[in-house]
mmCIF file of N, CA and C in Angstrom:
data_model
loop_
_atom_site.group_PDB
_atom_site.id
_atom_site.type_symbol
_atom_site.label_atom_id
_atom_site.label_comp_id
_atom_site.label_asym_id
_atom_site.label_seq_id
_atom_site.Cartn_x
_atom_site.Cartn_y
_atom_site.Cartn_z
ATOM 1 N N MET O 23 0.995 -26.813 13.814
ATOM 2 C CA MET O 23 2.106 -26.329 13.003
ATOM 3 C C MET O 23 2.417 -24.902 13.417
ATOM 4 N N LYS O 24 3.658 -24.575 13.393
ATOM 5 C CA LYS O 24 4.123 -23.259 13.801
ATOM 6 C C LYS O 24 3.768 -22.199 12.748
ATOM 7 N N ASN O 25 3.464 -21.032 13.237
ATOM 8 C CA ASN O 25 3.245 -19.907 12.342
ATOM 9 C C ASN O 25 4.580 -19.291 11.975
ATOM 10 N N PHE O 26 4.657 -18.776 10.771
ATOM 11 C CA PHE O 26 5.866 -18.135 10.283
ATOM 12 C C PHE O 26 5.549 -16.701 9.874
ATOM 13 N N SER O 27 6.570 -15.855 9.904
ATOM 14 C CA SER O 27 6.405 -14.475 9.451
ATOM 15 C C SER O 27 6.106 -14.477 7.947
ATOM 16 N N MET O 28 5.660 -13.358 7.466
ATOM 17 C CA MET O 28 5.397 -13.221 6.037
ATOM 18 C C MET O 28 6.673 -13.495 5.235
ATOM 19 N N ASN O 29 7.805 -12.992 5.701
ATOM 20 C CA ASN O 29 9.061 -13.198 4.982
ATOM 21 C C ASN O 29 9.422 -14.675 4.902
ATOM 22 N N LYS O 30 9.322 -15.375 6.021
ATOM 23 C CA LYS O 30 9.651 -16.805 6.048
ATOM 24 C C LYS O 30 8.661 -17.600 5.203
ATOM 25 N N THR O 31 7.394 -17.248 5.271
ATOM 26 C CA THR O 31 6.385 -17.940 4.479
ATOM 27 C C THR O 31 6.654 -17.740 2.994
ATOM 28 N N ALA O 32 6.999 -16.528 2.606
ATOM 29 C CA ALA O 32 7.332 -16.257 1.205
ATOM 30 C C ALA O 32 8.518 -17.115 0.774
ATOM 31 N N GLN O 33 9.507 -17.217 1.629
ATOM 32 C CA GLN O 33 10.684 -18.026 1.338
ATOM 33 C C GLN O 33 10.296 -19.501 1.167
ATOM 34 N N ILE O 34 9.464 -20.015 2.051
ATOM 35 C CA ILE O 34 9.042 -21.411 2.000
ATOM 36 C C ILE O 34 8.310 -21.726 0.696
ATOM 37 N N PHE O 35 7.470 -20.800 0.242
ATOM 38 C CA PHE O 35 6.682 -21.043 -0.957
ATOM 39 C C PHE O 35 7.366 -20.534 -2.227
ATOM 40 N N GLY O 36 8.563 -19.998 -2.092
ATOM 41 C CA GLY O 36 9.301 -19.545 -3.261
ATOM 42 C C GLY O 36 8.667 -18.344 -3.940
ATOM 43 N N LYS O 37 8.041 -17.502 -3.154
ATOM 44 C CA LYS O 37 7.349 -16.308 -3.666
ATOM 45 C C LYS O 37 7.873 -15.071 -2.938
ATOM 46 N N ASP O 38 7.397 -13.917 -3.346
ATOM 47 C CA ASP O 38 7.734 -12.699 -2.613
ATOM 48 C C ASP O 38 6.524 -12.259 -1.781
ATOM 49 N N ARG O 39 6.747 -11.282 -0.915
ATOM 50 C CA ARG O 39 5.663 -10.838 -0.022
ATOM 51 C C ARG O 39 4.486 -10.270 -0.797
ATOM 52 N N ALA O 40 4.752 -9.611 -1.906
ATOM 53 C CA ALA O 40 3.661 -9.046 -2.706
ATOM 54 C C ALA O 40 2.715 -10.152 -3.182
ATOM 55 N N THR O 41 3.277 -11.298 -3.540
ATOM 56 C CA THR O 41 2.454 -12.436 -3.947
ATOM 57 C C THR O 41 1.615 -12.928 -2.780
ATOM 58 N N LEU O 42 2.214 -12.992 -1.586
ATOM 59 C CA LEU O 42 1.455 -13.438 -0.420
ATOM 60 C C LEU O 42 0.307 -12.481 -0.111
ATOM 61 N N TYR O 43 0.536 -11.192 -0.241
ATOM 62 C CA TYR O 43 -0.549 -10.234 -0.020
ATOM 63 C C TYR O 43 -1.659 -10.431 -1.053
ATOM 64 N N ALA O 44 -1.293 -10.754 -2.291
ATOM 65 C CA ALA O 44 -2.297 -11.039 -3.318
ATOM 66 C C ALA O 44 -3.077 -12.305 -2.945
ATOM 67 N N TRP O 45 -2.372 -13.305 -2.415
ATOM 68 C CA TRP O 45 -3.051 -14.523 -1.973
ATOM 69 C C TRP O 45 -4.049 -14.208 -0.857
ATOM 70 N N ILE O 46 -3.635 -13.369 0.082
ATOM 71 C CA ILE O 46 -4.515 -12.997 1.204
ATOM 72 C C ILE O 46 -5.787 -12.326 0.678
ATOM 73 N N ARG O 47 -5.622 -11.449 -0.301
ATOM 74 C CA ARG O 47 -6.794 -10.786 -0.891
ATOM 75 C C ARG O 47 -7.738 -11.789 -1.547
ATOM 76 N N ARG O 48 -7.194 -12.937 -1.972
ATOM 77 C CA ARG O 48 -8.004 -13.986 -2.595
ATOM 78 C C ARG O 48 -8.499 -15.019 -1.593
ATOM 79 N N GLY O 49 -8.199 -14.824 -0.307
ATOM 80 C CA GLY O 49 -8.750 -15.713 0.707
ATOM 81 C C GLY O 49 -7.766 -16.598 1.442
ATOM 82 N N CYS O 50 -6.493 -16.451 1.195
ATOM 83 C CA CYS O 50 -5.492 -17.257 1.890
ATOM 84 C C CYS O 50 -5.539 -16.962 3.393
ATOM 85 N N PRO O 51 -5.520 -18.002 4.223
ATOM 86 C CA PRO O 51 -5.560 -17.777 5.673
ATOM 87 C C PRO O 51 -4.271 -17.145 6.189
ATOM 88 N N TRP O 52 -4.440 -16.244 7.160
ATOM 89 C CA TRP O 52 -3.283 -15.583 7.765
ATOM 90 C C TRP O 52 -3.651 -15.114 9.158
ATOM 91 N N GLY O 53 -2.634 -14.881 9.959
ATOM 92 C CA GLY O 53 -2.838 -14.383 11.313
ATOM 93 C C GLY O 53 -2.586 -12.887 11.359
ATOM 94 N N LYS O 54 -3.489 -12.184 11.933
ATOM 95 C CA LYS O 54 -3.331 -10.731 12.026
ATOM 96 C C LYS O 54 -2.122 -10.403 12.907
ATOM 97 N N PRO O 55 -1.487 -9.263 12.671
ATOM 98 C CA PRO O 55 -0.341 -8.868 13.506
ATOM 99 C C PRO O 55 -0.727 -8.815 14.978
ATOM 100 N N GLU O 56 0.217 -9.141 15.833
ATOM 101 C CA GLU O 56 -0.031 -9.146 17.274
ATOM 102 C C GLU O 56 -0.054 -7.744 17.862
ATOM 103 N N GLY O 57 0.311 -6.760 17.086
ATOM 104 C CA GLY O 57 0.283 -5.388 17.551
ATOM 105 C C GLY O 57 0.961 -4.478 16.548
ATOM 106 N N PRO O 58 0.968 -3.169 16.829
ATOM 107 C CA PRO O 58 1.603 -2.218 15.919
ATOM 108 C C PRO O 58 3.085 -2.556 15.705
ATOM 109 N N GLY O 59 3.491 -2.560 14.464
ATOM 110 C CA GLY O 59 4.881 -2.842 14.137
ATOM 111 C C GLY O 59 5.240 -4.313 14.142
ATOM 112 N N LYS O 60 4.276 -5.160 14.481
ATOM 113 C CA LYS O 60 4.511 -6.606 14.495
ATOM 114 C C LYS O 60 4.067 -7.179 13.145
ATOM 115 N N PRO O 61 4.822 -8.130 12.613
ATOM 116 C CA PRO O 61 4.438 -8.695 11.317
ATOM 117 C C PRO O 61 3.275 -9.665 11.432
ATOM 118 N N ALA O 62 2.563 -9.811 10.342
ATOM 119 C CA ALA O 62 1.518 -10.831 10.267
ATOM 120 C C ALA O 62 2.193 -12.188 10.235
ATOM 121 N N SER O 63 1.442 -13.221 10.555
ATOM 122 C CA SER O 63 2.004 -14.571 10.518
ATOM 123 C C SER O 63 1.106 -15.464 9.683
ATOM 124 N N MET O 64 1.684 -16.571 9.235
ATOM 125 C CA MET O 64 0.925 -17.502 8.407
ATOM 126 C C MET O 64 1.252 -18.920 8.848
ATOM 127 N N ASP O 65 0.227 -19.759 8.920
ATOM 128 C CA ASP O 65 0.373 -21.157 9.291
ATOM 129 C C ASP O 65 0.684 -21.962 8.029
ATOM 130 N N PHE O 66 1.816 -22.658 8.032
ATOM 131 C CA PHE O 66 2.256 -23.386 6.844
ATOM 132 C C PHE O 66 1.190 -24.347 6.321
ATOM 133 N N LYS O 67 0.661 -25.193 7.185
ATOM 134 C CA LYS O 67 -0.324 -26.195 6.747
ATOM 135 C C LYS O 67 -1.552 -25.547 6.126
ATOM 136 N N ALA O 68 -2.054 -24.499 6.763
ATOM 137 C CA ALA O 68 -3.254 -23.830 6.255
ATOM 138 C C ALA O 68 -2.983 -23.180 4.903
ATOM 139 N N VAL O 69 -1.845 -22.534 4.772
ATOM 140 C CA VAL O 69 -1.500 -21.884 3.501
ATOM 141 C C VAL O 69 -1.293 -22.938 2.419
ATOM 142 N N LEU O 70 -0.606 -24.027 2.750
ATOM 143 C CA LEU O 70 -0.370 -25.084 1.774
ATOM 144 C C LEU O 70 -1.690 -25.678 1.291
ATOM 145 N N GLN O 71 -2.586 -25.995 2.200
ATOM 146 C CA GLN O 71 -3.879 -26.558 1.814
ATOM 147 C C GLN O 71 -4.650 -25.591 0.921
ATOM 148 N N TRP O 72 -4.645 -24.317 1.302
ATOM 149 C CA TRP O 72 -5.346 -23.299 0.515
ATOM 150 C C TRP O 72 -4.748 -23.211 -0.889
ATOM 151 N N ARG O 73 -3.412 -23.163 -0.965
ATOM 152 C CA ARG O 73 -2.753 -23.005 -2.263
ATOM 153 C C ARG O 73 -2.963 -24.227 -3.152
ATOM 154 N N LEU O 74 -2.895 -25.422 -2.579
ATOM 155 C CA LEU O 74 -3.140 -26.621 -3.374
ATOM 156 C C LEU O 74 -4.560 -26.630 -3.932
ATOM 157 N N ALA O 75 -5.516 -26.185 -3.132
ATOM 158 C CA ALA O 75 -6.899 -26.092 -3.610
ATOM 159 C C ALA O 75 -7.009 -25.080 -4.749
ATOM 160 N N GLN O 76 -6.308 -23.959 -4.613
ATOM 161 C CA GLN O 76 -6.316 -22.950 -5.678
ATOM 162 C C GLN O 76 -5.745 -23.526 -6.969
ATOM 163 N N LEU O 77 -4.583 -24.167 -6.855
ATOM 164 C CA LEU O 77 -3.932 -24.720 -8.041
ATOM 165 C C LEU O 77 -4.781 -25.813 -8.690
ATOM 166 N N ALA O 78 -5.432 -26.636 -7.878
ATOM 167 C CA ALA O 78 -6.316 -27.671 -8.415
ATOM 168 C C ALA O 78 -7.464 -27.016 -9.195
ATOM 169 N N GLY O 79 -7.980 -25.913 -8.664
ATOM 170 C CA GLY O 79 -9.038 -25.184 -9.350
ATOM 171 C C GLY O 79 -8.585 -24.573 -10.666
ATOM 172 N N PHE O 80 -7.287 -24.308 -10.779
ATOM 173 C CA PHE O 80 -6.728 -23.771 -12.025
ATOM 174 C C PHE O 80 -6.437 -24.883 -13.034
ATOM 175 N N GLY O 81 -6.670 -26.139 -12.620
ATOM 176 C CA GLY O 81 -6.476 -27.247 -13.545
ATOM 177 C C GLY O 81 -5.148 -27.968 -13.437
ATOM 178 N N TYR O 82 -4.399 -27.725 -12.367
ATOM 179 C CA TYR O 82 -3.133 -28.435 -12.195
ATOM 180 C C TYR O 82 -3.410 -29.924 -11.997
ATOM 181 N N THR O 83 -2.536 -30.753 -12.535
ATOM 182 C CA THR O 83 -2.683 -32.194 -12.383
ATOM 183 C C THR O 83 -2.226 -32.628 -10.986
ATOM 184 N N LYS O 84 -2.571 -33.855 -10.621
ATOM 185 C CA LYS O 84 -2.128 -34.392 -9.328
ATOM 186 C C LYS O 84 -0.608 -34.391 -9.238
ATOM 187 N N GLU O 85 0.050 -34.701 -10.336
ATOM 188 C CA GLU O 85 1.516 -34.723 -10.352
ATOM 189 C C GLU O 85 2.087 -33.325 -10.127
ATOM 190 N N GLU O 86 1.503 -32.332 -10.762
ATOM 191 C CA GLU O 86 1.970 -30.952 -10.587
ATOM 192 C C GLU O 86 1.728 -30.475 -9.159
ATOM 193 N N LEU O 87 0.601 -30.850 -8.582
ATOM 194 C CA LEU O 87 0.312 -30.485 -7.193
ATOM 195 C C LEU O 87 1.305 -31.152 -6.251
ATOM 196 N N GLN O 88 1.649 -32.395 -6.532
ATOM 197 C CA GLN O 88 2.617 -33.116 -5.705
ATOM 198 C C GLN O 88 3.984 -32.443 -5.767
ATOM 199 N N VAL O 89 4.390 -32.001 -6.946
ATOM 200 C CA VAL O 89 5.669 -31.302 -7.102
ATOM 201 C C VAL O 89 5.659 -30.017 -6.274
ATOM 202 N N PHE O 90 4.582 -29.252 -6.367
ATOM 203 C CA PHE O 90 4.476 -28.009 -5.610
ATOM 204 C C PHE O 90 4.581 -28.287 -4.115
ATOM 205 N N GLU O 91 3.829 -29.286 -3.639
ATOM 206 C CA GLU O 91 3.840 -29.611 -2.213
ATOM 207 C C GLU O 91 5.218 -30.095 -1.769
ATOM 208 N N THR O 92 5.843 -30.932 -2.561
ATOM 209 C CA THR O 92 7.173 -31.449 -2.226
ATOM 210 C C THR O 92 8.190 -30.313 -2.144
ATOM 211 N N GLN O 93 8.125 -29.387 -3.074
ATOM 212 C CA GLN O 93 9.051 -28.250 -3.060
ATOM 213 C C GLN O 93 8.846 -27.385 -1.819
ATOM 214 N N ALA O 94 7.594 -27.102 -1.485
ATOM 215 C CA ALA O 94 7.307 -26.272 -0.309
ATOM 216 C C ALA O 94 7.771 -26.970 0.968
ATOM 217 N N ARG O 95 7.477 -28.241 1.092
ATOM 218 C CA ARG O 95 7.897 -28.997 2.282
ATOM 219 C C ARG O 95 9.424 -29.097 2.359
ATOM 220 N N GLY O 96 10.074 -29.215 1.208
ATOM 221 C CA GLY O 96 11.535 -29.252 1.173
ATOM 222 C C GLY O 96 12.145 -27.943 1.651
ATOM 223 N N ARG O 97 11.585 -26.819 1.202
ATOM 224 C CA ARG O 97 12.100 -25.512 1.651
ATOM 225 C C ARG O 97 11.838 -25.310 3.141
ATOM 226 N N LEU O 98 10.697 -25.810 3.632
ATOM 227 C CA LEU O 98 10.406 -25.729 5.067
ATOM 228 C C LEU O 98 11.445 -26.521 5.852
ATOM 229 N N LYS O 99 11.757 -27.706 5.387
ATOM 230 C CA LYS O 99 12.753 -28.544 6.053
ATOM 231 C C LYS O 99 14.119 -27.870 6.075
ATOM 232 N N GLU O 100 14.516 -27.271 4.943
ATOM 233 C CA GLU O 100 15.789 -26.542 4.855
ATOM 234 C C GLU O 100 15.809 -25.390 5.850
ATOM 235 N N LEU O 101 14.715 -24.659 5.933
ATOM 236 C CA LEU O 101 14.630 -23.531 6.854
ATOM 237 C C LEU O 101 14.809 -23.989 8.287
ATOM 238 N N ARG O 102 14.166 -25.086 8.638
ATOM 239 C CA ARG O 102 14.281 -25.614 10.000
ATOM 240 C C ARG O 102 15.701 -26.091 10.292
ATOM 241 N N GLN O 103 16.359 -26.699 9.326
ATOM 242 C CA GLN O 103 17.724 -27.184 9.516
ATOM 243 C C GLN O 103 18.703 -26.023 9.675
ATOM 244 N N CYS O 104 18.455 -24.918 8.993
ATOM 245 C CA CYS O 104 19.329 -23.746 9.103
ATOM 246 C C CYS O 104 19.249 -23.130 10.498
ATOM 247 N N LYS O 105 18.082 -23.272 11.149
ATOM 248 C CA LYS O 105 17.905 -22.696 12.490
ATOM 249 C C LYS O 105 18.667 -23.471 13.543
ATOM 250 N N GLN O 106 18.954 -24.742 13.281
ATOM 251 C CA GLN O 106 19.591 -25.595 14.291
ATOM 252 C C GLN O 106 21.064 -25.384 14.376
#
């Protein structure tokens, strides 16, 4: 799966960058910047798996987890279609 910038990842998950930084502090996987002035990147699949595990730990039901995953995948699809 392709890595996305922090901004694109935030857009895909319907969050802001501050939330993503909070996720990183809690263990969310991310790619370190490729150099000075370069943004960090995040792998969609890895972030999605991590977030679903977090939400399950908070007591979300299977149905709620499915809704979250469907929404994230839908925004990813929209993002890809906009690029074409």
